[in-house]
CSV table of C-alpha atoms in Angstrom, one decimal:
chain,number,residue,atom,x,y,z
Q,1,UNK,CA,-6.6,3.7,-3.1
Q,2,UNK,CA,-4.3,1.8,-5.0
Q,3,UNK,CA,-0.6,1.0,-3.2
Q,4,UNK,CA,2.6,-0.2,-4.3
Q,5,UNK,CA,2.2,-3.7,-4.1
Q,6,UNK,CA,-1.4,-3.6,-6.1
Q,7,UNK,CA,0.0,-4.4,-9.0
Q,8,UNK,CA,1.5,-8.0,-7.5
Q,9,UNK,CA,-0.9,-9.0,-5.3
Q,10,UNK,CA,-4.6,-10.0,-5.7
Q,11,UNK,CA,-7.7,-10.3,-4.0
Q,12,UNK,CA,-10.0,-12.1,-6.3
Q,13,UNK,CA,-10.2,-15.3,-4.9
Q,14,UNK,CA,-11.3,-13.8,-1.1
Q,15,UNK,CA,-13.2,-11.7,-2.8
Q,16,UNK,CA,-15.4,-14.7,-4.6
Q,17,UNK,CA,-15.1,-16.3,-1.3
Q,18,UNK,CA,-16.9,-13.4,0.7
Q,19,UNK,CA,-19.3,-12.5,-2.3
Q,20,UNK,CA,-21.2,-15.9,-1.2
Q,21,UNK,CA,-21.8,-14.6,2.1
Q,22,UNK,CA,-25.0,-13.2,3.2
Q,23,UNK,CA,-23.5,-9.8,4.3
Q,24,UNK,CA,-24.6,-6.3,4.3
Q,25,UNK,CA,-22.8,-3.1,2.9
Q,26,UNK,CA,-21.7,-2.2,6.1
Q,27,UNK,CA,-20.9,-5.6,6.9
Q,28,UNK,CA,-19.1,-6.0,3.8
Q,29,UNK,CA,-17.3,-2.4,4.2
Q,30,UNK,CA,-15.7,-3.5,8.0
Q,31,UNK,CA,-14.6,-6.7,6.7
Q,32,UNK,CA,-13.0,-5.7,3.6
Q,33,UNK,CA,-11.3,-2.7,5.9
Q,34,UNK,CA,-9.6,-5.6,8.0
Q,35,UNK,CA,-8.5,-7.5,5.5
Q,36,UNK,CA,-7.4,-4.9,3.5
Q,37,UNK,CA,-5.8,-2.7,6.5
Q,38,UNK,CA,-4.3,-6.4,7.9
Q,39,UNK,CA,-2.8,-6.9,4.7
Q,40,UNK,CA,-1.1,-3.5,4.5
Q,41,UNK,CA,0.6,-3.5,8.2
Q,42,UNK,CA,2.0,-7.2,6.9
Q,43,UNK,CA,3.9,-6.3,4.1
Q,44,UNK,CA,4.8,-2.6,5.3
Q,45,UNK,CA,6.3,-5.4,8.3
Q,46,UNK,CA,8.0,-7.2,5.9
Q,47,UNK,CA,9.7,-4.5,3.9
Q,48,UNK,CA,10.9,-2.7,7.0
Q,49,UNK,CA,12.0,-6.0,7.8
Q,50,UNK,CA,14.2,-5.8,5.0
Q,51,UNK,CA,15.6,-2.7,4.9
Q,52,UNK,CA,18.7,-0.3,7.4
Q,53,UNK,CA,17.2,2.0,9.7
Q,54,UNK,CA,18.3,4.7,7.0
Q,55,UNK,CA,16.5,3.3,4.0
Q,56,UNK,CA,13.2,2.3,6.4
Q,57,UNK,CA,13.3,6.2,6.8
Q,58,UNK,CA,13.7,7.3,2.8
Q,59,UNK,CA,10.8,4.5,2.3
Q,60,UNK,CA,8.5,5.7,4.8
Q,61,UNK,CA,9.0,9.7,3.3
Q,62,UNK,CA,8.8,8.0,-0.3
Q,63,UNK,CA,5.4,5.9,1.0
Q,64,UNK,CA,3.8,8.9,2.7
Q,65,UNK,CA,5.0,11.8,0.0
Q,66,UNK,CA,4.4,9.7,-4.0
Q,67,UNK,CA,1.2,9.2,-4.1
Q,68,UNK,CA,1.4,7.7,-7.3
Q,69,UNK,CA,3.9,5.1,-5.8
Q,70,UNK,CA,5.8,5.9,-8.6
Q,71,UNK,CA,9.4,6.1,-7.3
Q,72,UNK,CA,9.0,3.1,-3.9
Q,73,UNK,CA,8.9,-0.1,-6.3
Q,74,UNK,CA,12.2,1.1,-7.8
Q,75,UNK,CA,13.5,2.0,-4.8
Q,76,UNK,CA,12.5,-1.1,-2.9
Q,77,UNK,CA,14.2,-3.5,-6.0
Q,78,UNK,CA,17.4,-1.4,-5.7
Q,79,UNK,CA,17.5,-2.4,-2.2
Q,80,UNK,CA,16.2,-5.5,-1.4
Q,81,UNK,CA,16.7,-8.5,-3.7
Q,82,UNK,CA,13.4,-10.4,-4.6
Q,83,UNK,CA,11.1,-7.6,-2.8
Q,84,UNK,CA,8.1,-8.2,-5.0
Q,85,UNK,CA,8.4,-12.2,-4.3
Q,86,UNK,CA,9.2,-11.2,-0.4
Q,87,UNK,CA,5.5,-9.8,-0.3
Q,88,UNK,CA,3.4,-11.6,-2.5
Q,89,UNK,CA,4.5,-14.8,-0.1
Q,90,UNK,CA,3.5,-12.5,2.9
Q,91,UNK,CA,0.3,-11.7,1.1
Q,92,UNK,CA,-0.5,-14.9,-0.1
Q,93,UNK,CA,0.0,-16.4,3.6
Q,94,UNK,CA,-2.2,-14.3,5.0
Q,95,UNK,CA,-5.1,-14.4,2.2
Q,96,UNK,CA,-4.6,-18.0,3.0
Q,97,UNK,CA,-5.2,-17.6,6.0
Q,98,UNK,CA,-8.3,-16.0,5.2
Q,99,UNK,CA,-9.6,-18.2,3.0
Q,100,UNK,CA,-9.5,-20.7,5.8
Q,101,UNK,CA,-11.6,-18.4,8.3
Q,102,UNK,CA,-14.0,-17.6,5.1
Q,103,UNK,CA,-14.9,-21.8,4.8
Q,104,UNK,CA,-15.3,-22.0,9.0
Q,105,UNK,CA,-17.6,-18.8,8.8
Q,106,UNK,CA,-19.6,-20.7,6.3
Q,107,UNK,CA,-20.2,-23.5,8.3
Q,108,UNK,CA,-21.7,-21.4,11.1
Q,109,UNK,CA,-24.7,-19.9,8.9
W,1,UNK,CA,-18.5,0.2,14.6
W,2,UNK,CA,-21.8,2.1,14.3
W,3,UNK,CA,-23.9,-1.1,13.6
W,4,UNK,CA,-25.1,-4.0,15.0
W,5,UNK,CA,-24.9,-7.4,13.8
W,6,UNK,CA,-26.0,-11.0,14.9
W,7,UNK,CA,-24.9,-13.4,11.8
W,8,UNK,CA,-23.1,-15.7,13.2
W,9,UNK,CA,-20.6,-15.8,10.1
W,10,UNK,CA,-20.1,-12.3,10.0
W,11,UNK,CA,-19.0,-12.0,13.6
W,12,UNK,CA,-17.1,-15.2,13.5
W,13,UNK,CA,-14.8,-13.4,10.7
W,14,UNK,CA,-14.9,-9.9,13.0
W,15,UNK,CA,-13.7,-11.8,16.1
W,16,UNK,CA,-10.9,-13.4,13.7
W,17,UNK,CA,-9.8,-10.8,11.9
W,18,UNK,CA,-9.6,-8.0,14.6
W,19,UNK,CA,-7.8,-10.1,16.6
W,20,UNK,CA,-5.5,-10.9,13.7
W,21,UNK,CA,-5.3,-7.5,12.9
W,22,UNK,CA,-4.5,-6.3,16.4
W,23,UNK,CA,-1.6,-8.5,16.4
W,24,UNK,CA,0.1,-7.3,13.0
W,25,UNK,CA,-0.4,-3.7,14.2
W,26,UNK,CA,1.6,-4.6,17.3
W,27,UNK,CA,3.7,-6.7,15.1
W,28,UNK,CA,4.8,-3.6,13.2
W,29,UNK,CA,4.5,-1.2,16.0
W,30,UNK,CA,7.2,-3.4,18.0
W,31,UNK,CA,9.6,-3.3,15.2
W,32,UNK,CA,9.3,-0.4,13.5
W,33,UNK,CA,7.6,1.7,15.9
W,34,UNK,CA,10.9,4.2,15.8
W,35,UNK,CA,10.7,4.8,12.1
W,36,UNK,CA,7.2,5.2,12.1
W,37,UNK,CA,7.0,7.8,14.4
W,38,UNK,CA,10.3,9.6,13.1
W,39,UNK,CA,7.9,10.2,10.0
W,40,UNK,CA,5.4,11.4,11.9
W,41,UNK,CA,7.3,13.8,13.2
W,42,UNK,CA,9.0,15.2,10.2
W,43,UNK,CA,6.1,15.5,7.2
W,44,UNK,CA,3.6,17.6,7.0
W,45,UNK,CA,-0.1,16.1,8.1
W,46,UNK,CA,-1.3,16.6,4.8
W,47,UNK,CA,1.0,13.9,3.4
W,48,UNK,CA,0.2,11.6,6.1
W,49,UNK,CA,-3.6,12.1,6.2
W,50,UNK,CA,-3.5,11.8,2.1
W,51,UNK,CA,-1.1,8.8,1.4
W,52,UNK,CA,-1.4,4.9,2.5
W,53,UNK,CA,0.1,5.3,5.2
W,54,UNK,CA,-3.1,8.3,6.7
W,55,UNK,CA,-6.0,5.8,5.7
W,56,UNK,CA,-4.9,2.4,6.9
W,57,UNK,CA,-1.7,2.7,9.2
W,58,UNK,CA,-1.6,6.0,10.9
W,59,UNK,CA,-4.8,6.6,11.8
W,60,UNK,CA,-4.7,3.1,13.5
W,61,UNK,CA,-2.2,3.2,15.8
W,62,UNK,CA,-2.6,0.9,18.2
W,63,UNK,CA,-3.1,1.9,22.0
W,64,UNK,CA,0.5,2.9,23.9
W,65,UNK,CA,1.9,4.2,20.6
W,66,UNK,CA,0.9,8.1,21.2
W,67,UNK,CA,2.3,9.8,17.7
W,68,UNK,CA,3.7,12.6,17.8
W,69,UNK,CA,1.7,14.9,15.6
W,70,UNK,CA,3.2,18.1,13.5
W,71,UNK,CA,2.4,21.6,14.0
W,72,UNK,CA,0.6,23.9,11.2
W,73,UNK,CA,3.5,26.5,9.9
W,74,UNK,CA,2.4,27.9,7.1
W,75,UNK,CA,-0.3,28.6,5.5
W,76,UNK,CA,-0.7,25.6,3.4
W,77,UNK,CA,-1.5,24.2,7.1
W,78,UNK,CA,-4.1,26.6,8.2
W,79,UNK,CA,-6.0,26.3,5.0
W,80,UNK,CA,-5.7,22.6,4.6
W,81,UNK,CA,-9.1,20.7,4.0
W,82,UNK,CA,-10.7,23.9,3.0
W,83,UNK,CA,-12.4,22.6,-0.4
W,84,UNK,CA,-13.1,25.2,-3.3
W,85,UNK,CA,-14.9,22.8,-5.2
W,86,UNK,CA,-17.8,24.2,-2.8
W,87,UNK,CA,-17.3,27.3,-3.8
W,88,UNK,CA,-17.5,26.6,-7.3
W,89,UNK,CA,-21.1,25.1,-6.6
W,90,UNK,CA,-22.2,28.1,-5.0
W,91,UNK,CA,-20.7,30.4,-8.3
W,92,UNK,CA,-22.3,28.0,-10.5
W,93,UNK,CA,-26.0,27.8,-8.8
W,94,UNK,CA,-26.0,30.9,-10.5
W,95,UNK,CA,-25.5,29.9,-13.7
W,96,UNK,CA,-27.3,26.4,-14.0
W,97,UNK,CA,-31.4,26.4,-14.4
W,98,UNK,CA,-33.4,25.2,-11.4
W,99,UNK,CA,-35.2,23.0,-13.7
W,100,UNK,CA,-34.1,19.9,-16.0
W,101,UNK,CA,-33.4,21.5,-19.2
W,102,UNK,CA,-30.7,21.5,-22.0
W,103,UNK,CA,-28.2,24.6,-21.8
W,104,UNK,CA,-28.8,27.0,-24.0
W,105,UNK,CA,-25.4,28.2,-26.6
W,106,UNK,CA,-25.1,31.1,-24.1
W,107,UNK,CA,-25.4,29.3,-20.7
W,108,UNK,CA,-22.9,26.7,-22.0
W,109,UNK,CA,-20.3,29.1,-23.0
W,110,UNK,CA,-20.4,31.1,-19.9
W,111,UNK,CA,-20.1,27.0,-17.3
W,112,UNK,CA,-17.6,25.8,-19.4
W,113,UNK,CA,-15.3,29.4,-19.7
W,114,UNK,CA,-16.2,28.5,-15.4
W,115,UNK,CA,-15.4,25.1,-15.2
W,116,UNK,CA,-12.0,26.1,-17.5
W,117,UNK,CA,-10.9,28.5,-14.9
W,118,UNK,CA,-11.6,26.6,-12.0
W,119,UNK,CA,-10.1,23.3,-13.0
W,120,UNK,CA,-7.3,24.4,-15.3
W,121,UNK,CA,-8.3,22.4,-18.0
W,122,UNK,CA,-9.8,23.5,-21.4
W,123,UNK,CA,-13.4,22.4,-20.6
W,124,UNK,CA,-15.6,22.8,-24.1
W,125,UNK,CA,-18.9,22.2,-25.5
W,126,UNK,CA,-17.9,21.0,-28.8
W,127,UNK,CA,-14.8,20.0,-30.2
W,128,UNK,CA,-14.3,20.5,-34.1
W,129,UNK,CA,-17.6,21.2,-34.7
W,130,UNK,CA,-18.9,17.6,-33.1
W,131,UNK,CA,-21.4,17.8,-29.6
W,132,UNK,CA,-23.8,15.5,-27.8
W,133,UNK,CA,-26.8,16.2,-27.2
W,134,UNK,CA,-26.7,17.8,-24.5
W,135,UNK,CA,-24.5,19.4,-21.5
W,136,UNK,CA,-26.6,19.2,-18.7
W,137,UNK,CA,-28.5,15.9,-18.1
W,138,UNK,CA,-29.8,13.6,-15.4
W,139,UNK,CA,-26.9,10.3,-14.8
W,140,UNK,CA,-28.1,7.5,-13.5
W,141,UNK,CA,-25.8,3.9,-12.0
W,142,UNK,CA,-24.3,1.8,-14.7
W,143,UNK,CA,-22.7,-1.3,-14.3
W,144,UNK,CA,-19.2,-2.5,-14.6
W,145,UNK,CA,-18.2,-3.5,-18.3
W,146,UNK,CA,-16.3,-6.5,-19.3
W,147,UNK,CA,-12.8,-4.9,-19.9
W,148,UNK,CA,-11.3,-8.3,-21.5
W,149,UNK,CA,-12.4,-11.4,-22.6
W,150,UNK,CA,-12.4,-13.7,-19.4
W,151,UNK,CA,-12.8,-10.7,-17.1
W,152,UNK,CA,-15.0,-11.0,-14.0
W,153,UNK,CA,-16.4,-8.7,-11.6
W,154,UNK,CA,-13.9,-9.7,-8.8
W,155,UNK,CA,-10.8,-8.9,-10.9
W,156,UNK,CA,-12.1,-5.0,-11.1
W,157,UNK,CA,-11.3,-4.9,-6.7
W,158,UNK,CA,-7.5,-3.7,-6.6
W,159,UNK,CA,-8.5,-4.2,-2.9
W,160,UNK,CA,-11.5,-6.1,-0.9
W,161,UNK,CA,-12.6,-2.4,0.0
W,162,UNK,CA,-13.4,-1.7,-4.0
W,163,UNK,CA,-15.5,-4.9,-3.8
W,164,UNK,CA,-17.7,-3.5,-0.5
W,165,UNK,CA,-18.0,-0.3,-2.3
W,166,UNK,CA,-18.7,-1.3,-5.7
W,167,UNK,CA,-19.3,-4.5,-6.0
W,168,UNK,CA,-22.7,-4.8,-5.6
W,169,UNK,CA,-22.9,-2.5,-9.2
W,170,UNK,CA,-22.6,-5.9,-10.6
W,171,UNK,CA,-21.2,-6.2,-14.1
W,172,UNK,CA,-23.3,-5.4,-17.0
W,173,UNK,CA,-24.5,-9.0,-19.2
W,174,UNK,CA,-23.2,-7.3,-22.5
W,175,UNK,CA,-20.4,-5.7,-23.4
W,176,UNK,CA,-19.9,-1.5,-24.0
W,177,UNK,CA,-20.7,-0.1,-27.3
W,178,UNK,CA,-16.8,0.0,-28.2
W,179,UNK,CA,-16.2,-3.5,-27.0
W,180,UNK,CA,-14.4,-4.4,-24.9
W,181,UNK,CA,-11.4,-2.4,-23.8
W,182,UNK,CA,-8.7,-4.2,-24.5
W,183,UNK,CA,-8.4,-7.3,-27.0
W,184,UNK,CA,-7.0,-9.6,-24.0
W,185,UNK,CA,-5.9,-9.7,-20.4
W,186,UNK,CA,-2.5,-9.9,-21.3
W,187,UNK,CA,-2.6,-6.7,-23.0
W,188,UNK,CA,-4.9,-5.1,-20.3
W,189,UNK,CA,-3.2,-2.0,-19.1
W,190,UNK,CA,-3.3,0.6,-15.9
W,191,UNK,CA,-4.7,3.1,-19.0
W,192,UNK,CA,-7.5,0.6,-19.3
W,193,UNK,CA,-8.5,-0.4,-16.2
W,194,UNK,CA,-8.8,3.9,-15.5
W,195,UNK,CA,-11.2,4.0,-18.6
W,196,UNK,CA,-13.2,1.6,-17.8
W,197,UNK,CA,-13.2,2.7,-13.8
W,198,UNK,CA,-13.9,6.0,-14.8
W,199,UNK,CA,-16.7,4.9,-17.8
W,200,UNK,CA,-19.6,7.3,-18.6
W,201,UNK,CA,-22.4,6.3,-20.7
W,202,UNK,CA,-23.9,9.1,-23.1
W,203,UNK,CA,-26.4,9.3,-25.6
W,204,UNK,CA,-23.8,9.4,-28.3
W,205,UNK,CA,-26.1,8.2,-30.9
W,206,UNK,CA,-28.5,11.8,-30.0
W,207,UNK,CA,-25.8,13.8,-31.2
W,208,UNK,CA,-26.5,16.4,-34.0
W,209,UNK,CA,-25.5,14.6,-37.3
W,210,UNK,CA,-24.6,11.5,-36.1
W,211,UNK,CA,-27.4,9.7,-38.4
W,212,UNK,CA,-25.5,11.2,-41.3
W,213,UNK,CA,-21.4,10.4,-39.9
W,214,UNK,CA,-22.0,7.6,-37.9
W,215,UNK,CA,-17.9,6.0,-38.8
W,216,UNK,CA,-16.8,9.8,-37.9
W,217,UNK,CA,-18.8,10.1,-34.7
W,218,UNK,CA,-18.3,6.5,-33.2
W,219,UNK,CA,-14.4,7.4,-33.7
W,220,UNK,CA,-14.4,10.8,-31.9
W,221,UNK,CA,-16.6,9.8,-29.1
W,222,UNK,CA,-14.9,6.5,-28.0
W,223,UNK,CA,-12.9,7.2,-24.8
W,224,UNK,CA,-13.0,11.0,-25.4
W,225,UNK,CA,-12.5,12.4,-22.5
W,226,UNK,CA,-15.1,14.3,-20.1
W,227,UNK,CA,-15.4,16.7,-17.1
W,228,UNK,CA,-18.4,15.6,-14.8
W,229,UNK,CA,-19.6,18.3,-12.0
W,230,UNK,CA,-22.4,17.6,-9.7
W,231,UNK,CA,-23.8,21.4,-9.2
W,232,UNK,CA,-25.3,20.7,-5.9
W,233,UNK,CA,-22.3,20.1,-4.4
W,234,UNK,CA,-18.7,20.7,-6.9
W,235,UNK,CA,-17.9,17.5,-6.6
W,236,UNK,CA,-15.9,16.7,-10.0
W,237,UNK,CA,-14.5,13.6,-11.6
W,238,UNK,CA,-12.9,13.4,-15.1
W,239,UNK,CA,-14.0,10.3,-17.0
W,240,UNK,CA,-14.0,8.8,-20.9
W,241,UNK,CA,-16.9,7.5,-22.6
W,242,UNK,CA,-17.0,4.3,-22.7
W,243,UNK,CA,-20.6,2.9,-23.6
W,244,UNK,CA,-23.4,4.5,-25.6
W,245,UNK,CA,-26.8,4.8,-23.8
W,246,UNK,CA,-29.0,5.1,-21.2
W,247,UNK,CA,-32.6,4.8,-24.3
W,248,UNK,CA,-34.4,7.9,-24.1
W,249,UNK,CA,-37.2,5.9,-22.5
W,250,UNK,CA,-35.0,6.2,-19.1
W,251,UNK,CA,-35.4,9.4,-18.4
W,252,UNK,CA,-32.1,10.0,-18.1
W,253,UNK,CA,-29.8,11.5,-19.9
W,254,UNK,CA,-26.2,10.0,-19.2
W,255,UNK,CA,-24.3,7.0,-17.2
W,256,UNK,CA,-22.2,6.6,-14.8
W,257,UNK,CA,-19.5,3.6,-13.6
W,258,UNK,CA,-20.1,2.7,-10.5
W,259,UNK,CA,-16.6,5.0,-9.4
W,260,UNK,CA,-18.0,8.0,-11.2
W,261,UNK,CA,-21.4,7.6,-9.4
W,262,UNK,CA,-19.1,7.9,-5.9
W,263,UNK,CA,-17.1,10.3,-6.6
W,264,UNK,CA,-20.2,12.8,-7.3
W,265,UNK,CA,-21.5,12.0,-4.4
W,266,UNK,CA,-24.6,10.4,-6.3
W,267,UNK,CA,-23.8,6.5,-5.3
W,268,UNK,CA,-26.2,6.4,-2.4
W,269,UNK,CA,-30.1,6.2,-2.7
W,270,UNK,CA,-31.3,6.9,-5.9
W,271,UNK,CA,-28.3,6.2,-7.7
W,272,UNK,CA,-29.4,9.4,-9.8
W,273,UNK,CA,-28.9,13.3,-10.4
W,274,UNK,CA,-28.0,16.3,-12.2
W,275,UNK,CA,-24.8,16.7,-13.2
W,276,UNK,CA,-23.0,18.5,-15.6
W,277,UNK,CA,-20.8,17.4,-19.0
W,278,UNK,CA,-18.5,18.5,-21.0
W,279,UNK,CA,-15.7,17.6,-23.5
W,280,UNK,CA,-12.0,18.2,-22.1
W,281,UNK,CA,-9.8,19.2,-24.9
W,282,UNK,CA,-6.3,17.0,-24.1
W,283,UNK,CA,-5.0,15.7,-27.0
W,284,UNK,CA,-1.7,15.3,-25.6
W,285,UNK,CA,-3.7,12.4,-22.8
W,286,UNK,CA,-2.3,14.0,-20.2
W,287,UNK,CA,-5.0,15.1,-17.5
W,288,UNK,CA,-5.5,12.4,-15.4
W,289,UNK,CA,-8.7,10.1,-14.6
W,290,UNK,CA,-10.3,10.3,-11.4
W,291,UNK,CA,-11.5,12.8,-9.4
W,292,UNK,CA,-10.9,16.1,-9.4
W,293,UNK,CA,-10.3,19.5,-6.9
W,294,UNK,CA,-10.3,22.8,-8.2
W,295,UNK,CA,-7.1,24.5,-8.7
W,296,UNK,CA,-5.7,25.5,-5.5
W,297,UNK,CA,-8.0,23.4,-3.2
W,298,UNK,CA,-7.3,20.2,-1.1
């Protein structure tokens, strides 16, 4: 399912990176459900991070009722200044991150 | 997890990233925890269960966070998760033949009128006089397709879990009968990633006349718009064409993107079924790509 911040962030390179790995499906489904559910909770941190307690409420109803994800982006740039830049950095840390625990995995084969 | 394991790799990342992953949930539980459960509280189940936040956040609450969960109270409520697209299988089991065959005028009249009604959509055999082949065929697995010059098969994941799920479709050597989608990625839309997610394959080049208007038939087919139903089981996705194929060799009668194959239930095993096709008359583009319930269900 695609989510707000799809459009910004990207997950080619870890996916290249795990692609190389002798993994099965169901392997391959569990990892990608951590990484993909790890990413969510970290920018979902960082825009609540960002926002009053009022607005974290309007953006949680907005999150959970547009399922489209039309309405949040504009939302979140009326709000918070630089909010796609705030969570591509907290995306691209973590898929550092990743990429890091990817090369020591490899090692161990 | 229901499996078991031993590659050292693989449970070198699972140790990692659970951990890692325990620690952002309790990382946004901590600070948020207030909010998150004042949503809870106040929307309906169905919007958490079918929204971001069902799949990947709520549903994984981590242990001493006990959410508060809303009470059915209506009727919307009671009914929710009851799917009519099962219904519609059962109506049309009816109406399809038992055995692999082409519909005949009659038959197809009387599914799509069906399919029409059930999906609020204007669901036809032919439009302006032009058909395939057929409206009732065997699909098989297809590929991805190159949607731009420079495209690769890891640029089609908007997340790692469309890489576990369809990844291993591979991406096809050549490129779809119309090209490919877009001239460059620059230009690449969100209309053209949805065509080419939601690509079938059809024996365009079957189709009554299209020997004698092949200009006028390439033009109508490319990206037309389709309604797929699995019979078996009413599972429905609307897709465009996108390539031209499988040979008659196959066996089979239609394609299917890796997405489409999924979301009629026919990704597993074989990679193959019966399925139904017909044209959906939108020329204003505005019925959606992607799956789809019957009117009224969840």
């Amino acid at each position: 399912m695609p989510h707000f911040y799809t459009r910004f962030i990207s997950v080619e390179t870890i996916v290249q990176e795990l692609h190389g790995l002798d993994l099965s499906e169901e392997e391959r489904i569990h990892l990608a459900a951590l990484i993909d559910s790890s990413i969510h909770h970290a920018i979902l941190d960082e825009v609540l991070s960002n926002l009053q307690d009022e607005d974290k409420k309007l953006f949680l109803k907005l999150l959970a009722e547009d399922e489209k994800h039309e309405k949040i982006l504009d939302f979140l740039n009326a709000k918070v200044d630089h909010i796609e830049d705030k969570i591509k950095k907290v995306a691209g840390d973590l898929t550092a991150k990743m990429h890091q625990d990817i090369r020591k995995a490899k090692e161990k084969r | 997890m229901l499996f078991q394991s031993k590659k050292p790799h693989f449970q070198h990342l699972k140790k990692k990233w659970t951990a890692q992953h325990r620690s952002l949930q309790n990382k946004l539980w901590d600070a948020h925890g207030q909010s998150l459960n004042w949503l809870a509280k106040n929307m309906p189940s169905r919007h958490l269960a079918a929204g971001a936040l069902g799949g990947l956040l709520l549903l994984s609450a981590p242990a001493g966070f006990a959410l508060a969960q809303p009470i059915a109270t209506s009727s919307e409520n009671i009914t929710a998760g009851f799917d009519k697209n099962i219904l519609l299988a059962e109506q049309l089991k009816k109406m399809v033949p038992s055995e692999m065959r082409n519909l005949s005028p009659q038959e197809e009249s009387d599914i799509s009128k069906t399919l029409s009604e059930n999906f609020d959509l204007i669901v036809k055999p032919e439009i302006d006089g032009l058909k395939l082949n057929r409206t009732y065929g065997l699909i098989g697995g297809e590929q991805h397709l190159y949607r731009y010059p420079g495209d690769n098969l890891y640029k089609h994941a908007d997340t790692t879990s469309d890489w576990a799920m369809y990844g291993d479709a591979g991406i096809a050597p050549g490129l779809g009968a119309w090209g490919y989608f877009t001239p460059s990625e620059a230009q690449f839309s969100e209309k053209d990633k949805m065509r080419e997610k939601y690509y079938i394959a059809v024996q365009t080049f079957l189709a009554p006349g299209f020997a004698e208007n092949v200009a006028k038939y390439r033009d109508f087919f490319k990206f037309r718009k389709m309604l797929l139903l699995n019979p078996q089981t009413g599972q429905a996705v609307v897709g465009v064409i996108g390539d031209s194929g499988p040979a008659e060799w196959t066996g089979k009668h239609l394609g299917g993107s890796p997405e489409v194959m999924q979301d009629l239930g026919l990704a597993g095993g074989p990679r193959k079924g019966a399925v139904l096709y017909f044209f959906i008359d939108d020329p204003k583009d505005i019925v959606p790509l992607g799956p789809i319930k019957v009117k009224g269900g969840n």
